[in-house]
Tab-separated table of C-alpha atoms in Angstrom:
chain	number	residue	atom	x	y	z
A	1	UNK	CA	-161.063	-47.362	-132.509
A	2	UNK	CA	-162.399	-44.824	-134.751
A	3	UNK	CA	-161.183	-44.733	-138.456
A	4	UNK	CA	-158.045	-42.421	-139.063
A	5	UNK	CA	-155.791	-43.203	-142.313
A	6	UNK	CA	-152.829	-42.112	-143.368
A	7	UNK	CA	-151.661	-41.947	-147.051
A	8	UNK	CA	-149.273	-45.047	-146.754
A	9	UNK	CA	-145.861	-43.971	-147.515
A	10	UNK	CA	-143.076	-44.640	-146.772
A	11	UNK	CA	-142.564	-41.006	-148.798
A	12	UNK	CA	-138.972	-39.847	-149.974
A	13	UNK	CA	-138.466	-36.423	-151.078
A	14	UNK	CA	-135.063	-34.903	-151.736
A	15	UNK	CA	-133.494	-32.036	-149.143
A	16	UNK	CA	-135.432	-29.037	-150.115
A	17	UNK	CA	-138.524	-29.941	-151.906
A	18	UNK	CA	-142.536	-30.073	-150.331
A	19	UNK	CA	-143.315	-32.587	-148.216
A	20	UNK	CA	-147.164	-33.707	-148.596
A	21	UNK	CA	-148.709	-35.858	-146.145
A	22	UNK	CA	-152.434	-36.579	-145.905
A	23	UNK	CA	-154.477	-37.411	-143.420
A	24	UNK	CA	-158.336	-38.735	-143.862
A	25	UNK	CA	-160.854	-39.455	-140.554
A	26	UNK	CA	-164.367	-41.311	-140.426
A	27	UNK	CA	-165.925	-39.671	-137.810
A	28	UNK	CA	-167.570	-36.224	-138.488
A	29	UNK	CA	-167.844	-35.087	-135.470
A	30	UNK	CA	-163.985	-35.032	-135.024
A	31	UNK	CA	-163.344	-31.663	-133.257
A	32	UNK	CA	-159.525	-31.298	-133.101
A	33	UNK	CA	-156.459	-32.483	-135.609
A	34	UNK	CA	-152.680	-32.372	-134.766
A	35	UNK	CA	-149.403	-33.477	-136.270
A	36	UNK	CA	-147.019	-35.262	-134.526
A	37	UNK	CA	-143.893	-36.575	-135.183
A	38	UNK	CA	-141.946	-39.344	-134.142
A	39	UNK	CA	-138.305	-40.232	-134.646
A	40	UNK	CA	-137.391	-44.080	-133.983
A	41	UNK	CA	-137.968	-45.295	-130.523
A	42	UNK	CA	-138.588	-41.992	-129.343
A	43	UNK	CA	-141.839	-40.615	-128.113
A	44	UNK	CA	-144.424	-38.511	-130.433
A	45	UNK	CA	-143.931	-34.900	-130.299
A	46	UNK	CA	-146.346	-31.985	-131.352
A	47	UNK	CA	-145.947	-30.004	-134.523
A	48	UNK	CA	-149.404	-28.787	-135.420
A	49	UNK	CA	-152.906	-28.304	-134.206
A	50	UNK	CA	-155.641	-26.710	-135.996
A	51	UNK	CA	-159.001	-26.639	-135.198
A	52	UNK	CA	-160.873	-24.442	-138.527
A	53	UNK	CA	-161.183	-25.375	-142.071
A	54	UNK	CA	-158.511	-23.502	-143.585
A	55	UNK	CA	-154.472	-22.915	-143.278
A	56	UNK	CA	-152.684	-22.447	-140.430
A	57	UNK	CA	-148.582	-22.057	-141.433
A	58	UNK	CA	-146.408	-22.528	-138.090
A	59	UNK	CA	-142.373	-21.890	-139.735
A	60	UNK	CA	-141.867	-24.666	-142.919
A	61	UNK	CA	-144.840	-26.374	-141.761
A	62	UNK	CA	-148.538	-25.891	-142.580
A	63	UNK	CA	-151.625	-28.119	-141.627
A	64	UNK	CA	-154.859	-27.420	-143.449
A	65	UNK	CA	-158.014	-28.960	-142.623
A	66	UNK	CA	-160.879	-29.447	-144.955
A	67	UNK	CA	-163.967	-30.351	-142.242
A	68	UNK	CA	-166.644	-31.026	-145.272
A	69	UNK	CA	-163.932	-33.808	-146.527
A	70	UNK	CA	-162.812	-35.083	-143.150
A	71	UNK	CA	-159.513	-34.162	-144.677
A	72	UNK	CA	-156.445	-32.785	-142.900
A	73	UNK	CA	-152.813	-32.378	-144.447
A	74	UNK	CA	-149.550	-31.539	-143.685
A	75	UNK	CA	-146.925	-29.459	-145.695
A	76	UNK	CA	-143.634	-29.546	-145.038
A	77	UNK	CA	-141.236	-26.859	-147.241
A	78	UNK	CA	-137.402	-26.934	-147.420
A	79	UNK	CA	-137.468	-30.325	-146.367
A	80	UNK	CA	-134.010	-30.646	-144.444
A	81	UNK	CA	-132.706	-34.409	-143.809
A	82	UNK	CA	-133.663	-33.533	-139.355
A	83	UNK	CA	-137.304	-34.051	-141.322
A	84	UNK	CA	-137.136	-37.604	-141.302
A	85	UNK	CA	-139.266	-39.509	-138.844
A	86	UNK	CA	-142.450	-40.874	-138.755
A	87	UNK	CA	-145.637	-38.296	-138.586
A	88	UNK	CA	-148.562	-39.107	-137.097
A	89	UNK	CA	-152.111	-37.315	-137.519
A	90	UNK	CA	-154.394	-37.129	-134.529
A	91	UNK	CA	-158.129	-37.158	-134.232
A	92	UNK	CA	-160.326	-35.926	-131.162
A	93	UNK	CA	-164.199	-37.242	-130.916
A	94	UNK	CA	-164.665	-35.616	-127.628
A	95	UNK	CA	-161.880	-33.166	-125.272
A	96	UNK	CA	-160.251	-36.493	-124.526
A	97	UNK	CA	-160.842	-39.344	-127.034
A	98	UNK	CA	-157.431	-38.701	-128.995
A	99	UNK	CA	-157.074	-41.390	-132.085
A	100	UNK	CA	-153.844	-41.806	-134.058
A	101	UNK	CA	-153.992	-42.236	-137.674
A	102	UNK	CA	-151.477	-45.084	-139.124
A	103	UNK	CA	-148.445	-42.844	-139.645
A	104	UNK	CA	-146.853	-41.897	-142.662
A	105	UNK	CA	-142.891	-42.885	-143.264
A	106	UNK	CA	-141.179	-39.879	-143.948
A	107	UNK	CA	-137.278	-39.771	-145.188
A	108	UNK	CA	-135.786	-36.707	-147.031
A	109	UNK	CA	-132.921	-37.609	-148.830
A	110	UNK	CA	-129.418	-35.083	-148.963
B	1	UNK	CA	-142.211	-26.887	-118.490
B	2	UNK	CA	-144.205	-29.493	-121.001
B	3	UNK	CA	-142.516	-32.130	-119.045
B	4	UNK	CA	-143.926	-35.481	-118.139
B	5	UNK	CA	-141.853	-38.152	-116.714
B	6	UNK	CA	-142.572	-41.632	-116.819
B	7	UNK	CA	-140.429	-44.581	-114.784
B	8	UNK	CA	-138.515	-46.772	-115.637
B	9	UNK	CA	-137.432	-46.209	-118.846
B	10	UNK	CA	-137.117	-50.116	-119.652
B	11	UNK	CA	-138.376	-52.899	-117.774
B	12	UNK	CA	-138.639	-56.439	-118.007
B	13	UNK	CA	-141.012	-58.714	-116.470
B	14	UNK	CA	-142.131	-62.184	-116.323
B	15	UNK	CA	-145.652	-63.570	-116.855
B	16	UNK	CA	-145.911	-63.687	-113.114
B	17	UNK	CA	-144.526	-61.154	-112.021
B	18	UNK	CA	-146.374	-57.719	-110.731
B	19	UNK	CA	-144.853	-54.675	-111.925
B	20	UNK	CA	-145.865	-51.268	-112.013
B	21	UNK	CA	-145.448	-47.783	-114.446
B	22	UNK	CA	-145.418	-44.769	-113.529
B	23	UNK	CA	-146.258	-41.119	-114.911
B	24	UNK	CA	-145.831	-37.824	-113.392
B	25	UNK	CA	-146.437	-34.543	-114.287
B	26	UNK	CA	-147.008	-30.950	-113.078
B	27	UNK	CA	-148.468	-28.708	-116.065
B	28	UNK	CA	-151.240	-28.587	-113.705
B	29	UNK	CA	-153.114	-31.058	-116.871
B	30	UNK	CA	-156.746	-32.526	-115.747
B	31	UNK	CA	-156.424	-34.895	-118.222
B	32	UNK	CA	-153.982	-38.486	-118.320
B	33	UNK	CA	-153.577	-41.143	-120.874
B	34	UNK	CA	-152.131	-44.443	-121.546
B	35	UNK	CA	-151.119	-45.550	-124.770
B	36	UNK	CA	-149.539	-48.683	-125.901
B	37	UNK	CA	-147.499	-48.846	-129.227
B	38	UNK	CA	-145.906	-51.591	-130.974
B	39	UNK	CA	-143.197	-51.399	-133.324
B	40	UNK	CA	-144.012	-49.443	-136.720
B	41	UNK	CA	-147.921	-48.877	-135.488
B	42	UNK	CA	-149.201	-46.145	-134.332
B	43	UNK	CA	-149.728	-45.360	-130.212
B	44	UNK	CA	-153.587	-46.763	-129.083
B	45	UNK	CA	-155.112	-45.527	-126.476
B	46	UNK	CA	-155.497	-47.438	-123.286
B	47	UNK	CA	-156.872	-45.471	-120.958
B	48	UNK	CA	-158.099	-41.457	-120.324
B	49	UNK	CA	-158.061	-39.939	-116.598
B	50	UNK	CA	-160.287	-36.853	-116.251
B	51	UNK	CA	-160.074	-34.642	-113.420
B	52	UNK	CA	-158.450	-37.968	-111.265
B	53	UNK	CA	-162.054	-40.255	-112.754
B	54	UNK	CA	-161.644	-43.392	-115.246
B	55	UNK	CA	-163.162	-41.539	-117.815
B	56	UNK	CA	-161.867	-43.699	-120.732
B	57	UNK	CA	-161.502	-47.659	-121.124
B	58	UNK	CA	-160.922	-49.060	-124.818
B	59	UNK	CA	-161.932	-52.667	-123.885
B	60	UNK	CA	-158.197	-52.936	-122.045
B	61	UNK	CA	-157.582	-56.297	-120.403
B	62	UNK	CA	-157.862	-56.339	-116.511
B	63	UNK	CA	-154.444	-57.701	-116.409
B	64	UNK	CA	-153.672	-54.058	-117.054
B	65	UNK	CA	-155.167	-51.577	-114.288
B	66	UNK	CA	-154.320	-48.074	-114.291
B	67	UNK	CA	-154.811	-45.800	-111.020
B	68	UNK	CA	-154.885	-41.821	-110.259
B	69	UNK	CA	-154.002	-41.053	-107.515
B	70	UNK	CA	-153.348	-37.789	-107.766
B	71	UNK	CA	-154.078	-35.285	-110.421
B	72	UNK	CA	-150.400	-34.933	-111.271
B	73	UNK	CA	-149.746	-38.708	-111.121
B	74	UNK	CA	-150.858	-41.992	-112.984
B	75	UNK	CA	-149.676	-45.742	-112.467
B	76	UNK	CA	-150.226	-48.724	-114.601
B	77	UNK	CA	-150.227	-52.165	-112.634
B	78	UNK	CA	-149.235	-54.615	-114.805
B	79	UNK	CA	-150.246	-58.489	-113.522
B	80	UNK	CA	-150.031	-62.013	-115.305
B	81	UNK	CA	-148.957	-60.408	-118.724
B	82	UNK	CA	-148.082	-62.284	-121.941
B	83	UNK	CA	-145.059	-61.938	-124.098
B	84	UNK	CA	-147.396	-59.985	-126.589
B	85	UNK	CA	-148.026	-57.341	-124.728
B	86	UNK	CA	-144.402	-56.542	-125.048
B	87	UNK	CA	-144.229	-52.293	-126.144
B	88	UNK	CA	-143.541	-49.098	-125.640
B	89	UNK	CA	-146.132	-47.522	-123.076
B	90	UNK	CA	-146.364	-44.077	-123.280
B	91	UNK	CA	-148.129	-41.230	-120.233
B	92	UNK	CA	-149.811	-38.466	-122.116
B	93	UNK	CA	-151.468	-35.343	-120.585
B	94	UNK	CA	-153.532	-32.554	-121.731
B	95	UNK	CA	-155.773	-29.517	-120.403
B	96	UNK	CA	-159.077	-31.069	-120.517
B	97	UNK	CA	-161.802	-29.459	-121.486
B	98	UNK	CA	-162.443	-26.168	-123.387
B	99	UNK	CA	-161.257	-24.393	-125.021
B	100	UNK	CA	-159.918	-26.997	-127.584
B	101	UNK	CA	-157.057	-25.036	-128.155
B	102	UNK	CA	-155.473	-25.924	-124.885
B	103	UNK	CA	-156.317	-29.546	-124.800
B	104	UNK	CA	-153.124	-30.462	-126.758
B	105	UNK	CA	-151.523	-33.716	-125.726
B	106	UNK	CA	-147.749	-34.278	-124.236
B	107	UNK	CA	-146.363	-36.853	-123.964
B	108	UNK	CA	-143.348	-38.780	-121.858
B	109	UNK	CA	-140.539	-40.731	-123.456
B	110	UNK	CA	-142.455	-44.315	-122.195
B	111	UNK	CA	-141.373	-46.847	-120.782
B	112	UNK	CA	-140.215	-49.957	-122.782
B	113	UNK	CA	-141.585	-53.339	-121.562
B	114	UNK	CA	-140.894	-56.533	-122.372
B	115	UNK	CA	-142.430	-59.663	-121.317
B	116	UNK	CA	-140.807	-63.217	-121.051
């Protein structure tokens, strides 16, 4: 399995405030990054992809992606308390070869 | 329609028994995954199907053997199991292929096995 880490967590953050979650990956020729997120014992669903160094801002979220530092985040704003769940960060090598980092805890507190 | 459908939802097995999932989907995807996730880890990946070929095998044990037989469907055979292989197993499907931007991954809601 190729190296993708996830800061820790689990993260709390009250309803309202930024949500920061970071992603690092080992393998530099990682092509493609996504965001998923998973509520308890349900399946992982897509928030993000992004594919350039830069920003890309899809509603309260935005995933930027920092190639040179094989660095990838995820911002959430306005945290509301539906924000809660477990988000993942994804890696591609090749097309197919999808990796999941370890998941970051997320719980946003009323 | 980002549907994919995998059967049964649950399903419990002994060490001998033969069982079998399923996955189904019709995005018109080239691409079909397995993944395996325990509790509080994150999914691994099993096994990739590209364009209906066994494109992808992460070191899986052969009491696991996944078939194509179709480019919308994908089974997992399941023989002589042990209680830790006990998880969620979750169908993905993408694109394939360029551009990148289309090869985005979706995912059933898995099928939860566990092994006696």
């Amino acid at each position: 399995q190729k190296e993708v880490e996830q800061n820790s967590g689990p993260l709390s953050v009250p309803e309202g405030a930024i949500a920061s979650l970071n992603c690092t990956y080992s393998d530099r020729v990682s092509q493609s990054f996504f965001w998923y997120r998973q509520y308890s014992g349900k399946s992982p669903e897509l928030i993000m992809s992004i594919y350039s160094n830069g920003d890309k801002e899809d509603g309260r979220f935005t995933a930027q992606l920092n190639k040179a530092s094989q660095y990838v985040s995820l911002l959430i704003r306005d945290s509301q308390p539906s924000d809660s769940a477990t988000y993942l960060c994804a890696v591609t090598i090749t097309g197919n070869q999808f990796y999941f980092g370890t998941g970051t805890s997320l719980t946003v507190i009323p | 329609d980002t549907e994919v459908t995998q059967t049964p939802k649950h399903l419990v097995m002994g060490m001998t028994n033969k069982k079998s999932l399923k996955c189904e989907q019709h995005m018109g995807h080239r691409a079909m995954y397995w993944y395996k996730q325990k509790a509080k880890k994150p999914p691994e990946l099993m096994f990739v199907y590209s364009y209906e070929k066994l494109s992808i095998n992460e070191s899986v044990p052969s009491r696991f053997s996944p078939e194509c037989p179709n480019s919308s469907l994908l089974n997992l055979h399941l023989h002589a199991l042990q209680p830790e292989d006990s998880a969620l197993y979750l169908c993905a499907s993408s694109q394939d292929g360029r551009p990148l931007a289309k090869n985005i991954q979706y995912f059933g809601a898995g099928t939860r096995l566990s092994v006696l």
